[in-house]
PDB file of C-alpha atoms and ligand atoms in Angstrom:
ATOM      1  CA  MET A   3     -17.910  90.823 105.580  1.00  0.00           C
ATOM      2  CA  ILE A   4     -19.396  88.574 108.340  1.00  0.00           C
ATOM      3  CA  GLU A   5     -18.390  88.825 111.874  1.00  0.00           C
ATOM      4  CA  PRO A   6     -16.962  85.076 112.659  1.00  0.00           C
ATOM      5  CA  GLN A   7     -19.101  83.600 115.366  1.00  0.00           C
ATOM      6  CA  GLN A   8     -15.878  82.285 116.719  1.00  0.00           C
ATOM      7  CA  LYS A   9     -12.683  83.832 116.970  1.00  0.00           C
ATOM      8  CA  PRO A  10      -9.365  82.894 118.532  1.00  0.00           C
ATOM      9  CA  ARG A  11      -8.996  84.622 122.132  1.00  0.00           C
ATOM     10  CA  TYR A  12      -5.693  86.905 122.881  1.00  0.00           C
ATOM     11  CA  LYS A  13      -4.282  88.838 125.597  1.00  0.00           C
ATOM     12  CA  ILE A  14      -4.653  92.349 124.636  1.00  0.00           C
ATOM     13  CA  TYR A  15      -1.240  94.611 125.076  1.00  0.00           C
ATOM     14  CA  GLN A  16      -0.904  98.028 123.885  1.00  0.00           C
ATOM     15  CA  GLY A  17      -2.902  97.078 121.037  1.00  0.00           C
ATOM     16  CA  PHE A  18      -1.061  93.898 119.845  1.00  0.00           C
ATOM     17  CA  ARG A  19      -2.593  90.552 120.374  1.00  0.00           C
ATOM     18  CA  ILE A  20      -0.453  88.109 122.261  1.00  0.00           C
ATOM     19  CA  PRO A  21      -1.244  84.111 122.463  1.00  0.00           C
ATOM     20  CA  MET A  22      -2.925  83.853 125.861  1.00  0.00           C
ATOM     21  CA  GLY A  23       0.031  81.716 127.457  1.00  0.00           C
ATOM     22  CA  PHE A  24       3.135  84.382 127.280  1.00  0.00           C
ATOM     23  CA  PRO A  25       3.926  86.566 129.971  1.00  0.00           C
ATOM     24  CA  VAL A  26       2.746  90.504 129.109  1.00  0.00           C
ATOM     25  CA  GLU A  27       5.546  91.421 130.909  1.00  0.00           C
ATOM     26  CA  HIS A  28       7.927  89.401 128.339  1.00  0.00           C
ATOM     27  CA  PHE A  29       6.503  90.819 125.661  1.00  0.00           C
ATOM     28  CA  GLU A  30       6.885  94.192 127.158  1.00  0.00           C
ATOM     29  CA  SER A  31      10.310  93.853 128.137  1.00  0.00           C
ATOM     30  CA  ALA A  32      11.364  92.404 124.554  1.00  0.00           C
ATOM     31  CA  LEU A  33      10.172  95.884 122.965  1.00  0.00           C
ATOM     32  CA  ASN A  34      12.879  96.921 124.956  1.00  0.00           C
ATOM     33  CA  TYR A  35      15.567  94.642 124.086  1.00  0.00           C
ATOM     34  CA  GLN A  36      18.585  96.433 122.897  1.00  0.00           C
ATOM     35  CA  ALA A  37      20.180  94.754 119.788  1.00  0.00           C
ATOM     36  CA  GLN A  38      23.868  93.948 120.035  1.00  0.00           C
ATOM     37  CA  PRO A  39      26.671  94.137 117.042  1.00  0.00           C
ATOM     38  CA  GLY A  40      26.828  90.089 117.127  1.00  0.00           C
ATOM     39  CA  ASP A  41      22.926  89.413 117.296  1.00  0.00           C
ATOM     40  CA  ALA A  42      21.356  87.463 114.510  1.00  0.00           C
ATOM     41  CA  PHE A  43      17.408  87.680 114.114  1.00  0.00           C
ATOM     42  CA  ILE A  44      15.291  85.116 112.489  1.00  0.00           C
ATOM     43  CA  VAL A  45      12.217  87.295 111.896  1.00  0.00           C
ATOM     44  CA  THR A  46       8.974  86.117 110.304  1.00  0.00           C
ATOM     45  CA  TYR A  47       5.137  86.593 110.343  1.00  0.00           C
ATOM     46  CA  PRO A  48       4.313  83.401 112.320  1.00  0.00           C
ATOM     47  CA  LYS A  49       3.987  80.209 110.270  1.00  0.00           C
ATOM     48  CA  CYS A  50       6.449  81.008 107.450  1.00  0.00           C
ATOM     49  CA  GLY A  51       9.418  78.421 108.297  1.00  0.00           C
ATOM     50  CA  THR A  52      10.734  80.047 111.448  1.00  0.00           C
ATOM     51  CA  THR A  53      11.071  76.354 112.975  1.00  0.00           C
ATOM     52  CA  TRP A  54      12.878  75.074 109.983  1.00  0.00           C
ATOM     53  CA  THR A  55      15.284  78.146 109.326  1.00  0.00           C
ATOM     54  CA  GLN A  56      16.089  77.859 113.719  1.00  0.00           C
ATOM     55  CA  HIS A  57      16.911  74.226 113.223  1.00  0.00           C
ATOM     56  CA  ILE A  58      19.369  75.096 109.952  1.00  0.00           C
ATOM     57  CA  ILE A  59      20.876  77.911 112.279  1.00  0.00           C
ATOM     58  CA  TRP A  60      21.326  75.679 115.202  1.00  0.00           C
ATOM     59  CA  MET A  61      23.004  72.846 112.777  1.00  0.00           C
ATOM     60  CA  LEU A  62      25.472  75.743 111.314  1.00  0.00           C
ATOM     61  CA  HIS A  63      26.515  76.653 114.658  1.00  0.00           C
ATOM     62  CA  HIS A  64      27.001  73.077 115.691  1.00  0.00           C
ATOM     63  CA  ASN A  65      28.617  71.414 112.964  1.00  0.00           C
ATOM     64  CA  GLY A  66      25.725  70.020 111.325  1.00  0.00           C
ATOM     65  CA  GLN A  67      24.916  68.053 114.358  1.00  0.00           C
ATOM     66  CA  PRO A  68      21.066  68.158 114.981  1.00  0.00           C
ATOM     67  CA  LEU A  69      19.449  69.369 118.036  1.00  0.00           C
ATOM     68  CA  PRO A  70      19.606  66.443 120.866  1.00  0.00           C
ATOM     69  CA  VAL A  71      16.422  65.101 122.355  1.00  0.00           C
ATOM     70  CA  GLY A  72      15.140  66.994 124.701  1.00  0.00           C
ATOM     71  CA  LYS A  73      16.360  70.316 124.239  1.00  0.00           C
ATOM     72  CA  ASP A  74      14.107  73.353 123.029  1.00  0.00           C
ATOM     73  CA  ILE A  75      14.639  75.033 119.754  1.00  0.00           C
ATOM     74  CA  ASN A  76      12.820  77.945 121.532  1.00  0.00           C
ATOM     75  CA  LEU A  77      15.024  77.960 123.960  1.00  0.00           C
ATOM     76  CA  GLU A  78      18.146  77.668 122.008  1.00  0.00           C
ATOM     77  CA  ILE A  79      17.342  80.198 119.528  1.00  0.00           C
ATOM     78  CA  PRO A  80      14.594  81.998 122.062  1.00  0.00           C
ATOM     79  CA  HIS A  81      11.602  83.527 120.621  1.00  0.00           C
ATOM     80  CA  LEU A  82      12.248  86.875 122.227  1.00  0.00           C
ATOM     81  CA  GLU A  83       8.863  88.116 122.729  1.00  0.00           C
ATOM     82  CA  GLU A  84       7.718  84.924 124.663  1.00  0.00           C
ATOM     83  CA  VAL A  85      10.774  84.466 126.846  1.00  0.00           C
ATOM     84  CA  SER A  86      11.798  88.361 127.697  1.00  0.00           C
ATOM     85  CA  ALA A  87      14.773  90.430 126.955  1.00  0.00           C
ATOM     86  CA  GLU A  88      16.546  89.742 129.783  1.00  0.00           C
ATOM     87  CA  PHE A  89      16.437  85.844 129.161  1.00  0.00           C
ATOM     88  CA  VAL A  90      17.668  86.719 125.431  1.00  0.00           C
ATOM     89  CA  ALA A  91      20.498  89.512 126.893  1.00  0.00           C
ATOM     90  CA  ASN A  92      21.680  86.609 129.159  1.00  0.00           C
ATOM     91  CA  LEU A  93      22.652  84.060 126.216  1.00  0.00           C
ATOM     92  CA  PRO A  94      26.498  83.701 125.187  1.00  0.00           C
ATOM     93  CA  ASP A  95      27.526  85.281 122.317  1.00  0.00           C
ATOM     94  CA  PRO A  96      26.794  84.893 119.374  1.00  0.00           C
ATOM     95  CA  ARG A  97      23.031  85.330 119.984  1.00  0.00           C
ATOM     96  CA  PHE A  98      20.375  83.652 117.720  1.00  0.00           C
ATOM     97  CA  ILE A  99      17.249  85.010 118.317  1.00  0.00           C
ATOM     98  CA  LYS A 100      13.442  84.426 116.928  1.00  0.00           C
ATOM     99  CA  THR A 101      11.015  87.142 116.770  1.00  0.00           C
ATOM    100  CA  HIS A 102       8.003  87.918 114.863  1.00  0.00           C
ATOM    101  CA  PHE A 103       8.132  91.797 115.416  1.00  0.00           C
ATOM    102  CA  SER A 104       7.396  93.923 112.967  1.00  0.00           C
ATOM    103  CA  TYR A 105      10.028  95.537 111.235  1.00  0.00           C
ATOM    104  CA  GLU A 106       9.459  99.133 113.105  1.00  0.00           C
ATOM    105  CA  LEU A 107       9.394  97.084 116.510  1.00  0.00           C
ATOM    106  CA  THR A 108      12.181  94.384 115.820  1.00  0.00           C
ATOM    107  CA  PRO A 109      15.218  96.007 118.093  1.00  0.00           C
ATOM    108  CA  PHE A 110      17.958  97.348 115.854  1.00  0.00           C
ATOM    109  CA  HIS A 111      21.902  97.496 115.385  1.00  0.00           C
ATOM    110  CA  PRO A 112      23.599  98.315 112.152  1.00  0.00           C
ATOM    111  CA  GLU A 113      25.968  95.302 113.413  1.00  0.00           C
ATOM    112  CA  ALA A 114      23.319  92.541 113.986  1.00  0.00           C
ATOM    113  CA  LYS A 115      21.910  90.660 110.998  1.00  0.00           C
ATOM    114  CA  TYR A 116      18.191  89.896 109.922  1.00  0.00           C
ATOM    115  CA  ILE A 117      16.873  86.805 108.448  1.00  0.00           C
ATOM    116  CA  TYR A 118      13.704  87.184 107.048  1.00  0.00           C
ATOM    117  CA  VAL A 119      11.576  84.363 105.849  1.00  0.00           C
ATOM    118  CA  ALA A 120       8.029  85.167 103.571  1.00  0.00           C
ATOM    119  CA  ARG A 121       5.567  82.638 102.788  1.00  0.00           C
ATOM    120  CA  ASN A 122       3.003  82.905 100.226  1.00  0.00           C
ATOM    121  CA  PRO A 123      -0.215  84.215 102.182  1.00  0.00           C
ATOM    122  CA  PHE A 124      -2.551  81.566 101.084  1.00  0.00           C
ATOM    123  CA  ASP A 125      -0.205  78.700 102.659  1.00  0.00           C
ATOM    124  CA  CYS A 126       0.684  80.911 105.379  1.00  0.00           C
ATOM    125  CA  VAL A 127      -3.489  81.214 106.459  1.00  0.00           C
ATOM    126  CA  VAL A 128      -3.816  77.801 106.563  1.00  0.00           C
ATOM    127  CA  SER A 129      -0.405  76.941 108.611  1.00  0.00           C
ATOM    128  CA  PHE A 130      -1.688  79.426 110.895  1.00  0.00           C
ATOM    129  CA  TYR A 131      -5.437  78.223 111.131  1.00  0.00           C
ATOM    130  CA  TYR A 132      -3.943  74.405 112.304  1.00  0.00           C
ATOM    131  CA  HIS A 133      -1.638  76.377 114.672  1.00  0.00           C
ATOM    132  CA  THR A 134      -4.329  78.623 116.404  1.00  0.00           C
ATOM    133  CA  LYS A 135      -6.580  75.591 116.281  1.00  0.00           C
ATOM    134  CA  GLY A 136      -4.001  73.396 118.238  1.00  0.00           C
ATOM    135  CA  PHE A 137      -2.624  75.509 120.734  1.00  0.00           C
ATOM    136  CA  VAL A 138      -5.555  75.293 122.469  1.00  0.00           C
ATOM    137  CA  LYS A 139      -4.215  77.064 126.001  1.00  0.00           C
ATOM    138  CA  HIS A 140      -3.051  79.913 123.575  1.00  0.00           C
ATOM    139  CA  TYR A 141      -6.247  81.030 121.478  1.00  0.00           C
ATOM    140  CA  ASP A 142      -9.062  78.687 123.073  1.00  0.00           C
ATOM    141  CA  PHE A 143      -9.939  78.035 118.921  1.00  0.00           C
ATOM    142  CA  ALA A 144     -10.193  73.950 119.276  1.00  0.00           C
ATOM    143  CA  ALA A 145     -13.768  74.141 117.511  1.00  0.00           C
ATOM    144  CA  GLY A 146     -12.829  77.003 115.114  1.00  0.00           C
ATOM    145  CA  THR A 147     -13.525  76.420 111.867  1.00  0.00           C
ATOM    146  CA  PHE A 148     -10.833  77.794 108.571  1.00  0.00           C
ATOM    147  CA  GLU A 149     -13.279  79.966 107.577  1.00  0.00           C
ATOM    148  CA  GLN A 150     -13.462  81.907 111.171  1.00  0.00           C
ATOM    149  CA  PHE A 151      -9.862  81.861 110.845  1.00  0.00           C
ATOM    150  CA  PHE A 152      -9.427  83.324 107.330  1.00  0.00           C
ATOM    151  CA  GLU A 153     -11.820  86.463 108.697  1.00  0.00           C
ATOM    152  CA  CYS A 154      -9.615  86.859 111.279  1.00  0.00           C
ATOM    153  CA  PHE A 155      -6.216  86.655 109.104  1.00  0.00           C
ATOM    154  CA  ILE A 156      -7.415  88.922 106.288  1.00  0.00           C
ATOM    155  CA  ARG A 157      -8.456  91.627 108.781  1.00  0.00           C
ATOM    156  CA  GLY A 158      -5.030  91.211 110.328  1.00  0.00           C
ATOM    157  CA  GLU A 159      -6.797  90.447 113.513  1.00  0.00           C
ATOM    158  CA  VAL A 160      -4.333  87.610 114.561  1.00  0.00           C
ATOM    159  CA  ASP A 161      -1.561  87.532 116.695  1.00  0.00           C
ATOM    160  CA  GLY A 162       1.046  88.398 113.812  1.00  0.00           C
ATOM    161  CA  GLY A 163      -0.763  91.394 113.055  1.00  0.00           C
ATOM    162  CA  ASP A 164      -1.553  92.182 109.397  1.00  0.00           C
ATOM    163  CA  TYR A 165       0.362  90.020 107.269  1.00  0.00           C
ATOM    164  CA  PHE A 166       1.245  92.345 104.396  1.00  0.00           C
ATOM    165  CA  ASP A 167       2.231  95.194 106.809  1.00  0.00           C
ATOM    166  CA  HIS A 168       4.775  92.829 108.112  1.00  0.00           C
ATOM    167  CA  LEU A 169       6.166  91.485 104.486  1.00  0.00           C
ATOM    168  CA  LEU A 170       5.890  94.974 103.070  1.00  0.00           C
ATOM    169  CA  ALA A 171       8.311  96.695 105.517  1.00  0.00           C
ATOM    170  CA  TRP A 172      10.665  93.896 105.536  1.00  0.00           C
ATOM    171  CA  TYR A 173      10.685  93.420 101.652  1.00  0.00           C
ATOM    172  CA  ASP A 174      11.479  97.134 101.456  1.00  0.00           C
ATOM    173  CA  ARG A 175      14.649  96.501 103.630  1.00  0.00           C
ATOM    174  CA  LYS A 176      15.751  93.260 101.575  1.00  0.00           C
ATOM    175  CA  ALA A 177      18.393  94.934  99.741  1.00  0.00           C
ATOM    176  CA  ASP A 178      19.898  95.964 103.195  1.00  0.00           C
ATOM    177  CA  LYS A 179      23.178  94.614 103.696  1.00  0.00           C
ATOM    178  CA  ASN A 180      22.672  92.879 107.159  1.00  0.00           C
ATOM    179  CA  VAL A 181      19.305  91.739 105.539  1.00  0.00           C
ATOM    180  CA  LEU A 182      19.111  88.114 104.149  1.00  0.00           C
ATOM    181  CA  PHE A 183      15.765  88.206 102.546  1.00  0.00           C
ATOM    182  CA  LEU A 184      14.701  84.247 101.725  1.00  0.00           C
ATOM    183  CA  THR A 185      11.396  82.784 101.078  1.00  0.00           C
ATOM    184  CA  TYR A 186       9.946  79.480 102.339  1.00  0.00           C
ATOM    185  CA  GLU A 187       9.095  78.408  98.872  1.00  0.00           C
ATOM    186  CA  GLN A 188      12.728  79.049  97.707  1.00  0.00           C
ATOM    187  CA  MET A 189      14.023  77.097 100.545  1.00  0.00           C
ATOM    188  CA  LYS A 190      12.039  73.969  99.493  1.00  0.00           C
ATOM    189  CA  ALA A 191      12.760  74.215  96.046  1.00  0.00           C
ATOM    190  CA  ASN A 192      16.596  74.139  96.892  1.00  0.00           C
ATOM    191  CA  THR A 193      17.514  73.713 100.446  1.00  0.00           C
ATOM    192  CA  ARG A 194      20.875  73.148  99.989  1.00  0.00           C
ATOM    193  CA  GLN A 195      21.293  76.444  97.768  1.00  0.00           C
ATOM    194  CA  ALA A 196      19.188  78.235 101.289  1.00  0.00           C
ATOM    195  CA  ILE A 197      21.381  76.734 103.799  1.00  0.00           C
ATOM    196  CA  ILE A 198      24.833  77.930 101.917  1.00  0.00           C
ATOM    197  CA  GLU A 199      23.099  81.310 101.685  1.00  0.00           C
ATOM    198  CA  ILE A 200      22.455  81.667 105.090  1.00  0.00           C
ATOM    199  CA  ALA A 201      25.770  80.671 106.191  1.00  0.00           C
ATOM    200  CA  ASP A 202      27.424  82.906 103.692  1.00  0.00           C
ATOM    201  CA  PHE A 203      25.328  85.393 105.495  1.00  0.00           C
ATOM    202  CA  LEU A 204      26.093  84.628 109.152  1.00  0.00           C
ATOM    203  CA  GLY A 205      29.998  84.980 107.758  1.00  0.00           C
ATOM    204  CA  PRO A 206      33.209  83.057 106.852  1.00  0.00           C
ATOM    205  CA  GLU A 207      32.861  80.971 109.952  1.00  0.00           C
ATOM    206  CA  TYR A 208      29.659  79.375 108.776  1.00  0.00           C
ATOM    207  CA  SER A 209      30.587  79.628 105.051  1.00  0.00           C
ATOM    208  CA  SER A 210      33.702  77.924 105.463  1.00  0.00           C
ATOM    209  CA  LYS A 211      31.622  75.105 107.604  1.00  0.00           C
ATOM    210  CA  VAL A 212      29.551  74.418 104.350  1.00  0.00           C
ATOM    211  CA  LYS A 213      32.059  74.056 102.303  1.00  0.00           C
ATOM    212  CA  ASP A 214      32.907  70.735 104.246  1.00  0.00           C
ATOM    213  CA  GLY A 215      30.239  68.534 102.286  1.00  0.00           C
ATOM    214  CA  GLU A 216      29.952  66.166 105.004  1.00  0.00           C
ATOM    215  CA  ILE A 217      28.447  69.128 107.109  1.00  0.00           C
ATOM    216  CA  LEU A 218      26.212  70.570 104.662  1.00  0.00           C
ATOM    217  CA  ASP A 219      25.100  66.844 103.860  1.00  0.00           C
ATOM    218  CA  ARG A 220      24.081  66.317 107.366  1.00  0.00           C
ATOM    219  CA  ILE A 221      22.453  69.927 107.911  1.00  0.00           C
ATOM    220  CA  LEU A 222      20.271  69.081 104.707  1.00  0.00           C
ATOM    221  CA  HIS A 223      19.400  65.460 105.789  1.00  0.00           C
ATOM    222  CA  HIS A 224      18.497  66.763 109.740  1.00  0.00           C
ATOM    223  CA  SER A 225      16.267  69.924 108.384  1.00  0.00           C
ATOM    224  CA  SER A 226      14.652  67.737 105.580  1.00  0.00           C
ATOM    225  CA  PHE A 227      10.690  67.669 106.589  1.00  0.00           C
ATOM    226  CA  GLU A 228      10.789  63.890 107.244  1.00  0.00           C
ATOM    227  CA  GLN A 229      13.406  63.956 109.646  1.00  0.00           C
ATOM    228  CA  MET A 230      12.249  67.117 111.281  1.00  0.00           C
ATOM    229  CA  SER A 231       8.599  65.817 111.600  1.00  0.00           C
ATOM    230  CA  GLN A 232       9.990  62.272 112.839  1.00  0.00           C
ATOM    231  CA  ASN A 233      11.896  64.099 115.604  1.00  0.00           C
ATOM    232  CA  GLN A 234       9.364  67.013 116.587  1.00  0.00           C
ATOM    233  CA  SER A 235       8.308  64.434 119.148  1.00  0.00           C
ATOM    234  CA  ARG A 236      11.861  63.952 120.613  1.00  0.00           C
ATOM    235  CA  TRP A 237      12.415  67.570 121.100  1.00  0.00           C
ATOM    236  CA  SER A 238      10.994  69.086 124.341  1.00  0.00           C
ATOM    237  CA  SER A 239       8.792  72.156 122.543  1.00  0.00           C
ATOM    238  CA  LYS A 240       5.813  72.884 123.909  1.00  0.00           C
ATOM    239  CA  ARG A 241       3.472  71.593 120.753  1.00  0.00           C
ATOM    240  CA  PRO A 242      -0.385  71.491 120.023  1.00  0.00           C
ATOM    241  CA  ALA A 243      -1.927  68.484 121.166  1.00  0.00           C
ATOM    242  CA  ASP A 244      -3.403  66.894 118.380  1.00  0.00           C
ATOM    243  CA  ILE A 245      -2.234  68.637 115.339  1.00  0.00           C
ATOM    244  CA  PRO A 246       1.539  68.360 114.851  1.00  0.00           C
ATOM    245  CA  PHE A 247       3.475  71.257 114.568  1.00  0.00           C
ATOM    246  CA  ILE A 248       5.681  70.241 111.829  1.00  0.00           C
ATOM    247  CA  ARG A 249       2.367  69.156 109.713  1.00  0.00           C
ATOM    248  CA  LYS A 250       2.448  69.421 106.196  1.00  0.00           C
ATOM    249  CA  GLY A 251       5.665  71.142 104.875  1.00  0.00           C
ATOM    250  CA  GLN A 252       4.093  71.633 101.253  1.00  0.00           C
ATOM    251  CA  VAL A 253       3.652  74.112  98.975  1.00  0.00           C
ATOM    252  CA  GLY A 254      -0.036  74.850  97.899  1.00  0.00           C
ATOM    253  CA  ASP A 255      -1.644  73.141 100.449  1.00  0.00           C
ATOM    254  CA  TRP A 256      -3.975  76.140 100.530  1.00  0.00           C
ATOM    255  CA  GLN A 257      -5.743  74.713  97.444  1.00  0.00           C
ATOM    256  CA  ASN A 258      -7.261  71.817  99.698  1.00  0.00           C
ATOM    257  CA  HIS A 259      -8.796  74.691 101.994  1.00  0.00           C
ATOM    258  CA  PHE A 260      -9.919  78.036 100.337  1.00  0.00           C
ATOM    259  CA  SER A 261     -13.249  78.305  98.800  1.00  0.00           C
ATOM    260  CA  GLU A 262     -13.514  80.180  95.358  1.00  0.00           C
ATOM    261  CA  THR A 263     -14.698  83.465  97.301  1.00  0.00           C
ATOM    262  CA  GLN A 264     -11.870  83.123  99.831  1.00  0.00           C
ATOM    263  CA  LYS A 265      -9.207  82.622  97.127  1.00  0.00           C
ATOM    264  CA  ALA A 266     -10.848  85.810  95.150  1.00  0.00           C
ATOM    265  CA  ARG A 267     -10.798  88.141  98.461  1.00  0.00           C
ATOM    266  CA  LEU A 268      -7.092  86.869  99.168  1.00  0.00           C
ATOM    267  CA  LEU A 269      -5.820  87.383  95.775  1.00  0.00           C
ATOM    268  CA  LYS A 270      -7.571  90.914  95.351  1.00  0.00           C
ATOM    269  CA  LYS A 271      -6.282  91.975  98.502  1.00  0.00           C
ATOM    270  CA  PHE A 272      -2.780  90.624  97.969  1.00  0.00           C
ATOM    271  CA  ILE A 273      -2.559  92.266  94.645  1.00  0.00           C
ATOM    272  CA  ALA A 274      -3.975  95.786  96.141  1.00  0.00           C
ATOM    273  CA  ARG A 275      -1.412  95.683  99.155  1.00  0.00           C
ATOM    274  CA  THR A 276       1.446  94.565  96.838  1.00  0.00           C
ATOM    275  CA  ALA A 277       1.206  96.599  93.844  1.00  0.00           C
ATOM    276  CA  GLU A 278       4.038  97.902  92.281  1.00  0.00           C
ATOM    277  CA  THR A 279       6.587  96.196  95.011  1.00  0.00           C
ATOM    278  CA  GLY A 280       7.598  93.333  93.129  1.00  0.00           C
ATOM    279  CA  ILE A 281       6.329  91.100  95.641  1.00  0.00           C
ATOM    280  CA  GLY A 282       4.087  89.425  93.289  1.00  0.00           C
ATOM    281  CA  GLN A 283       6.718  87.868  91.631  1.00  0.00           C
ATOM    282  CA  LEU A 284       8.158  86.321  94.806  1.00  0.00           C
ATOM    283  CA  TRP A 285       5.433  83.285  94.396  1.00  0.00           C
ATOM    284  CA  PRO A 286       4.905  82.801  90.084  1.00  0.00           C
ATOM    285  CA  ASP A 287       4.092  79.206  90.961  1.00  0.00           C
ATOM    286  CA  SER A 288       1.825  79.447  93.781  1.00  0.00           C
ATOM    287  CA  ILE A 289       0.128  82.519  93.393  1.00  0.00           C
ATOM    288  CA  GLN A 290      -1.568  83.401  89.756  1.00  0.00           C
ATOM    289  CA  ILE A 291      -2.133  86.906  89.422  1.00  0.00           C
ATOM    290  CA  GLY A 292      -4.216  88.447  86.420  1.00  0.00           C
TER     291      GLY A 292
HETATM  292  P1  A3P B 310       2.565  73.698 107.181  1.00  0.00           P
HETATM  293  O1  A3P B 310       1.537  73.911 108.713  1.00  0.00           O
HETATM  294  O2  A3P B 310       1.885  73.825 105.994  1.00  0.00           O
HETATM  295  O3  A3P B 310       3.038  72.180 107.105  1.00  0.00           O
HETATM  296  P2  A3P B 310       6.760  78.130 111.592  1.00  0.00           P
HETATM  297  O4  A3P B 310       8.056  77.404 112.083  1.00  0.00           O
HETATM  298  O5  A3P B 310       7.168  79.679 110.974  1.00  0.00           O
HETATM  299  O6  A3P B 310       5.605  78.035 112.603  1.00  0.00           O
HETATM  300  O7  A3P B 310       6.239  77.517 110.334  1.00  0.00           O
HETATM  301  C1  A3P B 310       5.688  76.322 110.618  1.00  0.00           C
HETATM  302  C2  A3P B 310       5.313  75.775 109.040  1.00  0.00           C
HETATM  303  O8  A3P B 310       6.791  75.319 108.541  1.00  0.00           O
HETATM  304  C3  A3P B 310       4.696  74.366 109.167  1.00  0.00           C
HETATM  305  O9  A3P B 310       4.069  74.635 107.604  1.00  0.00           O
HETATM  306  C4  A3P B 310       5.387  73.190 109.325  1.00  0.00           C
HETATM  307  O10 A3P B 310       5.319  72.051 108.676  1.00  0.00           O
HETATM  308  C5  A3P B 310       6.412  73.824 108.022  1.00  0.00           C
HETATM  309  N1  A3P B 310       8.021  73.347 108.638  1.00  0.00           N
HETATM  310  C6  A3P B 310       8.667  72.884 109.433  1.00  0.00           C
HETATM  311  N2  A3P B 310       9.672  72.474 108.976  1.00  0.00           N
HETATM  312  C7  A3P B 310       9.997  72.294 107.622  1.00  0.00           C
HETATM  313  C8  A3P B 310      10.737  71.339 106.946  1.00  0.00           C
HETATM  314  N3  A3P B 310      11.690  71.004 107.542  1.00  0.00           N
HETATM  315  N4  A3P B 310      10.544  71.264 105.886  1.00  0.00           N
HETATM  316  C9  A3P B 310       9.341  72.308 105.442  1.00  0.00           C
HETATM  317  N5  A3P B 310       8.147  72.542 105.929  1.00  0.00           N
HETATM  318  C10 A3P B 310       8.550  72.756 107.445  1.00  0.00           C
END
């Protein structure tokens, strides 16, 4: 393995890599957040469809209305480790919370709900590369190359930690009754179905909303890549300067970025880390094993 000449920069706190713009004390307090019975967490490894899921849930909670202009989804459904436990604790019930914490770190309550969204690691690393390159104040990696980022990702030396550790621990919990395990690819293939599954999981108040075809159609419309991509400049989220946050929204974009060697290396790691878990079956169309 070659040491990349340039790497993203992070704050290091107790061995965790944190984007430089995140206050360490918020991250520290997030580790001590006490989950409440009504809480619903959206848990992801970065770049696996978090924002998409946040918008779907926001709309489910607001009868299919899209997030108004000027609002920031990351304050409405806040990112726990960015905003702090105090911020989240002060939200009205029911609380919807985003986190990239690993399973071990995610605040647990048996009556809280956890929606986990996984994405194939090939597309994830490409999306994560653009994210890291774009948020210059968080990572100072504007001139970084995909090759350099790939090395950091495959070693788990990025702010999401090790992709496989994250996925494996949550995949193990997928049958728990307070866990809904989805994939980005499944959401792309049948968004309507994914919205219904999320609503059913959140409870009767939400499943009754999607029985109203009009509300479901509105959510479907406003959560499409096209709509969200057009609207991103009207919402007030902090965005990278040049690279759009809602960037391409495709399955298989990795094919445009990987060298043959990178493909073989990530596939080898994927096979080694997911052997006998069933994870290989999650992406039969995007990852050809064997
Ligand atoms: P790409 O960089 O591959 O385009 P996260 O919100 O977890 O950071 O994930 C970001 C990824 O989700 C980006 O992937 C982004 O384009 C994609 N995404 C966001 N909204 C989407 C939507 N409505 N439909 C499909 N993909 C979406």
